[in-house]
């Protein structure tokens, strides 16, 4: 059963039988919103990028994004850059896979972000979401809808953090501006 998350909500990453999750996928999907013009509706391609920043004691230690597809330790992997989106409410346009069992013990948080690399605002995006999937069986565990449009170009989507030996996901949903994860670092720190 999927949990539709709201901003700030946290859920435990544990299976219904009490077992811990071993591998998860953070998926991102979106569509360009149609724009009305002189000759009718048209859409413009929008390049959103998913990133995962790995933290140890509130210090960034590694990042996975379209130019660095695999973490240095191999536990986090980006499936590749999608330059136009299109899945919207269906499948994922970009995905980041996390092998929770391989994440080094000093990593205590992974922060997922989304940026509009081409600079369009979220007012020009529709049906955008991030979701967490149990990679071992494909079951969607949680979904966070990136709603509200707005005149910002990025969002801190969610964190996955260790809590008492288990992992927990928190929907952050904090709007920001920036074309890359580097631009968002000052906005990420308050959510650690």
mmCIF file of C-alpha atoms in Angstrom:
data_model
loop_
_atom_site.group_PDB
_atom_site.id
_atom_site.type_symbol
_atom_site.label_atom_id
_atom_site.label_comp_id
_atom_site.label_asym_id
_atom_site.label_seq_id
_atom_site.Cartn_x
_atom_site.Cartn_y
_atom_site.Cartn_z
ATOM 1 C CA UNK A 1 0.000 0.000 0.000
ATOM 2 C CA UNK A 2 1.370 3.425 -0.969
ATOM 3 C CA UNK A 3 1.536 6.244 1.567
ATOM 4 C CA UNK A 4 0.801 9.621 -0.027
ATOM 5 C CA UNK A 5 3.159 11.842 1.896
ATOM 6 C CA UNK A 6 2.740 15.473 2.797
ATOM 7 C CA UNK A 7 5.476 18.024 3.395
ATOM 8 C CA UNK A 8 7.472 17.172 6.525
ATOM 9 C CA UNK A 9 5.889 13.730 7.025
ATOM 10 C CA UNK A 10 8.215 10.860 7.967
ATOM 11 C CA UNK A 11 7.688 7.134 7.450
ATOM 12 C CA UNK A 12 9.730 4.159 8.576
ATOM 13 C CA UNK A 13 11.304 2.094 5.821
ATOM 14 C CA UNK A 14 10.259 -1.283 7.140
ATOM 15 C CA UNK A 15 8.284 -3.987 5.377
ATOM 16 C CA UNK A 16 4.834 -5.012 6.612
ATOM 17 C CA UNK A 17 6.360 -8.163 8.142
ATOM 18 C CA UNK A 18 8.762 -6.032 10.208
ATOM 19 C CA UNK A 19 11.825 -6.783 8.097
ATOM 20 C CA UNK A 20 14.003 -3.872 7.049
ATOM 21 C CA UNK A 21 14.157 -2.806 3.431
ATOM 22 C CA UNK A 22 17.369 -3.707 1.668
ATOM 23 C CA UNK A 23 17.126 -1.765 -1.600
ATOM 24 C CA UNK A 24 14.991 1.213 -2.569
ATOM 25 C CA UNK A 25 14.472 3.353 -5.649
ATOM 26 C CA UNK A 26 13.706 7.048 -5.483
ATOM 27 C CA UNK A 27 11.874 7.795 -8.716
ATOM 28 C CA UNK A 28 11.124 11.170 -10.270
ATOM 29 C CA UNK A 29 8.512 11.792 -12.940
ATOM 30 C CA UNK A 30 7.211 14.932 -14.633
ATOM 31 C CA UNK A 31 5.592 16.442 -17.691
ATOM 32 C CA UNK A 32 5.924 19.873 -19.242
ATOM 33 C CA UNK A 33 2.741 21.886 -18.640
ATOM 34 C CA UNK A 34 1.055 23.026 -21.865
ATOM 35 C CA UNK A 35 1.287 26.730 -22.508
ATOM 36 C CA UNK A 36 -1.320 28.694 -24.357
ATOM 37 C CA UNK A 37 0.037 30.662 -27.242
ATOM 38 C CA UNK A 38 -1.150 32.534 -30.268
ATOM 39 C CA UNK A 39 -1.498 29.269 -32.190
ATOM 40 C CA UNK A 40 -2.990 27.091 -29.438
ATOM 41 C CA UNK A 41 -1.431 24.971 -26.709
ATOM 42 C CA UNK A 42 2.145 23.793 -26.942
ATOM 43 C CA UNK A 43 4.679 22.339 -24.555
ATOM 44 C CA UNK A 44 8.345 23.089 -24.057
ATOM 45 C CA UNK A 45 10.833 20.398 -23.092
ATOM 46 C CA UNK A 46 11.939 20.611 -19.465
ATOM 47 C CA UNK A 47 15.069 18.939 -18.126
ATOM 48 C CA UNK A 48 14.615 18.076 -14.446
ATOM 49 C CA UNK A 49 17.507 16.372 -12.705
ATOM 50 C CA UNK A 50 17.386 14.093 -9.673
ATOM 51 C CA UNK A 51 20.369 14.077 -7.326
ATOM 52 C CA UNK A 52 21.269 12.294 -4.088
ATOM 53 C CA UNK A 53 23.696 13.912 -1.653
ATOM 54 C CA UNK A 54 25.229 11.561 0.936
ATOM 55 C CA UNK A 55 25.969 13.023 4.370
ATOM 56 C CA UNK A 56 28.012 11.846 7.328
ATOM 57 C CA UNK A 57 27.404 13.840 10.501
ATOM 58 C CA UNK A 58 25.922 16.761 8.503
ATOM 59 C CA UNK A 59 28.912 16.899 6.148
ATOM 60 C CA UNK A 60 28.496 16.051 2.449
ATOM 61 C CA UNK A 61 30.736 13.126 1.494
ATOM 62 C CA UNK A 62 29.524 12.110 -1.971
ATOM 63 C CA UNK A 63 26.854 12.898 -4.538
ATOM 64 C CA UNK A 64 25.085 10.974 -7.273
ATOM 65 C CA UNK A 65 23.714 12.981 -10.199
ATOM 66 C CA UNK A 66 23.755 13.001 -14.008
ATOM 67 C CA UNK A 67 27.517 13.667 -14.178
ATOM 68 C CA UNK A 68 28.476 11.182 -11.405
ATOM 69 C CA UNK A 69 26.117 8.236 -11.804
ATOM 70 C CA UNK A 70 27.494 5.958 -9.068
ATOM 71 C CA UNK A 71 28.600 6.818 -5.527
ATOM 72 C CA UNK A 72 32.252 6.198 -4.777
ATOM 73 C CA UNK A 73 31.335 3.162 -2.636
ATOM 74 C CA UNK A 74 28.849 1.815 -5.228
ATOM 75 C CA UNK A 75 25.815 1.791 -2.902
ATOM 76 C CA UNK A 76 23.883 4.557 -4.716
ATOM 77 C CA UNK A 77 23.327 4.571 -8.486
ATOM 78 C CA UNK A 78 21.574 6.992 -10.868
ATOM 79 C CA UNK A 79 19.920 5.260 -13.836
ATOM 80 C CA UNK A 80 20.697 8.092 -16.277
ATOM 81 C CA UNK A 81 19.718 11.579 -17.340
ATOM 82 C CA UNK A 82 16.313 12.232 -18.947
ATOM 83 C CA UNK A 83 16.336 15.556 -20.778
ATOM 84 C CA UNK A 84 12.593 15.942 -21.473
ATOM 85 C CA UNK A 85 10.472 14.065 -18.899
ATOM 86 C CA UNK A 86 7.111 12.775 -19.974
ATOM 87 C CA UNK A 87 6.184 9.958 -17.605
ATOM 88 C CA UNK A 88 4.195 12.221 -15.293
ATOM 89 C CA UNK A 89 1.855 9.997 -13.318
ATOM 90 C CA UNK A 90 3.205 6.802 -14.858
ATOM 91 C CA UNK A 91 6.711 5.466 -14.504
ATOM 92 C CA UNK A 92 9.892 7.216 -13.492
ATOM 93 C CA UNK A 93 11.736 9.568 -15.826
ATOM 94 C CA UNK A 94 14.836 9.448 -13.632
ATOM 95 C CA UNK A 95 15.617 7.094 -10.772
ATOM 96 C CA UNK A 96 18.226 6.714 -8.073
ATOM 97 C CA UNK A 97 18.770 3.219 -6.656
ATOM 98 C CA UNK A 98 20.018 2.819 -3.101
ATOM 99 C CA UNK A 99 21.354 -0.488 -1.774
ATOM 100 C CA UNK A 100 20.716 0.246 1.911
ATOM 101 C CA UNK A 101 22.803 -2.730 3.046
ATOM 102 C CA UNK A 102 25.879 -1.382 1.204
ATOM 103 C CA UNK A 103 25.625 2.223 2.373
ATOM 104 C CA UNK A 104 28.712 2.712 4.579
ATOM 105 C CA UNK A 105 27.931 2.994 8.297
ATOM 106 C CA UNK A 106 29.294 6.542 8.520
ATOM 107 C CA UNK A 107 26.646 7.762 6.035
ATOM 108 C CA UNK A 108 23.643 8.750 8.148
ATOM 109 C CA UNK A 109 21.519 10.674 5.616
ATOM 110 C CA UNK A 110 20.852 10.776 1.909
ATOM 111 C CA UNK A 111 19.098 13.904 0.639
ATOM 112 C CA UNK A 112 17.224 13.752 -2.674
ATOM 113 C CA UNK A 113 16.831 16.913 -4.720
ATOM 114 C CA UNK A 114 15.349 17.907 -8.065
ATOM 115 C CA UNK A 115 16.522 20.824 -10.185
ATOM 116 C CA UNK A 116 15.397 22.383 -13.426
ATOM 117 C CA UNK A 117 18.702 22.322 -15.275
ATOM 118 C CA UNK A 118 17.272 24.374 -18.144
ATOM 119 C CA UNK A 119 15.967 27.029 -15.730
ATOM 120 C CA UNK A 120 12.209 26.681 -16.186
ATOM 121 C CA UNK A 121 10.193 27.113 -13.017
ATOM 122 C CA UNK A 122 7.908 24.512 -11.464
ATOM 123 C CA UNK A 123 4.978 26.585 -12.760
ATOM 124 C CA UNK A 124 5.885 25.077 -16.146
ATOM 125 C CA UNK A 125 5.798 21.483 -14.851
ATOM 126 C CA UNK A 126 2.785 19.259 -14.205
ATOM 127 C CA UNK A 127 2.228 15.792 -12.752
ATOM 128 C CA UNK A 128 5.612 15.925 -11.021
ATOM 129 C CA UNK A 129 6.269 13.432 -8.240
ATOM 130 C CA UNK A 130 8.931 11.593 -6.352
ATOM 131 C CA UNK A 131 8.290 8.126 -5.024
ATOM 132 C CA UNK A 132 10.035 5.494 -2.993
ATOM 133 C CA UNK A 133 9.842 1.918 -4.270
ATOM 134 C CA UNK A 134 10.966 -1.347 -2.651
ATOM 135 C CA UNK A 135 13.435 -2.384 -5.339
ATOM 136 C CA UNK A 136 13.246 -6.074 -4.350
ATOM 137 C CA UNK A 137 9.585 -6.433 -5.368
ATOM 138 C CA UNK A 138 8.618 -3.207 -7.195
ATOM 139 C CA UNK A 139 6.070 -2.162 -4.559
ATOM 140 C CA UNK A 140 5.590 1.589 -4.238
ATOM 141 C CA UNK A 141 5.992 2.516 -0.577
ATOM 142 C CA UNK A 142 5.522 6.274 -0.587
ATOM 143 C CA UNK A 143 4.722 9.051 -3.037
ATOM 144 C CA UNK A 144 5.231 12.758 -2.673
ATOM 145 C CA UNK A 145 3.530 14.974 -5.230
ATOM 146 C CA UNK A 146 5.520 18.048 -6.182
ATOM 147 C CA UNK A 147 2.466 20.278 -6.348
ATOM 148 C CA UNK A 148 1.801 23.962 -6.413
ATOM 149 C CA UNK A 149 3.957 25.088 -9.326
ATOM 150 C CA UNK A 150 5.669 28.243 -8.228
ATOM 151 C CA UNK A 151 8.425 30.496 -9.417
ATOM 152 C CA UNK A 152 11.271 28.330 -8.190
ATOM 153 C CA UNK A 153 13.574 26.028 -10.131
ATOM 154 C CA UNK A 154 14.449 23.370 -7.561
ATOM 155 C CA UNK A 155 13.131 21.399 -4.646
ATOM 156 C CA UNK A 156 14.633 19.469 -1.777
ATOM 157 C CA UNK A 157 12.401 16.418 -2.152
ATOM 158 C CA UNK A 158 13.106 14.008 0.675
ATOM 159 C CA UNK A 159 15.661 12.544 3.026
ATOM 160 C CA UNK A 160 16.401 8.947 3.880
ATOM 161 C CA UNK A 161 18.135 8.745 7.237
ATOM 162 C CA UNK A 162 19.293 6.179 9.732
ATOM 163 C CA UNK A 163 17.187 6.153 12.876
ATOM 164 C CA UNK A 164 18.128 3.663 15.597
ATOM 165 C CA UNK A 165 19.667 1.180 13.172
ATOM 166 C CA UNK A 166 16.770 1.357 10.681
ATOM 167 C CA UNK A 167 16.115 3.728 7.779
ATOM 168 C CA UNK A 168 13.368 6.337 7.701
ATOM 169 C CA UNK A 169 12.113 8.571 4.890
ATOM 170 C CA UNK A 170 10.978 12.153 5.413
ATOM 171 C CA UNK A 171 9.229 14.210 2.720
ATOM 172 C CA UNK A 172 10.800 17.668 2.785
ATOM 173 C CA UNK A 173 9.198 19.444 -0.180
ATOM 174 C CA UNK A 174 11.188 22.653 0.272
ATOM 175 C CA UNK A 175 11.263 24.956 -2.777
ATOM 176 C CA UNK A 176 14.521 26.635 -3.728
ATOM 177 C CA UNK A 177 16.293 28.061 -6.744
ATOM 178 C CA UNK A 178 19.234 26.555 -8.549
ATOM 179 C CA UNK A 179 20.196 24.597 -11.630
ATOM 180 C CA UNK A 180 22.303 21.958 -9.830
ATOM 181 C CA UNK A 181 22.581 20.284 -6.431
ATOM 182 C CA UNK A 182 25.580 22.547 -5.633
ATOM 183 C CA UNK A 183 23.258 25.578 -5.754
ATOM 184 C CA UNK A 184 21.019 23.905 -3.148
ATOM 185 C CA UNK A 185 23.604 23.098 -0.485
ATOM 186 C CA UNK A 186 22.736 26.151 1.694
ATOM 187 C CA UNK A 187 19.049 25.132 1.522
ATOM 188 C CA UNK A 188 19.760 21.475 2.395
ATOM 189 C CA UNK A 189 21.652 22.108 5.637
ATOM 190 C CA UNK A 190 18.583 23.194 7.705
ATOM 191 C CA UNK A 191 16.904 19.838 6.890
ATOM 192 C CA UNK A 192 19.700 17.640 8.227
#
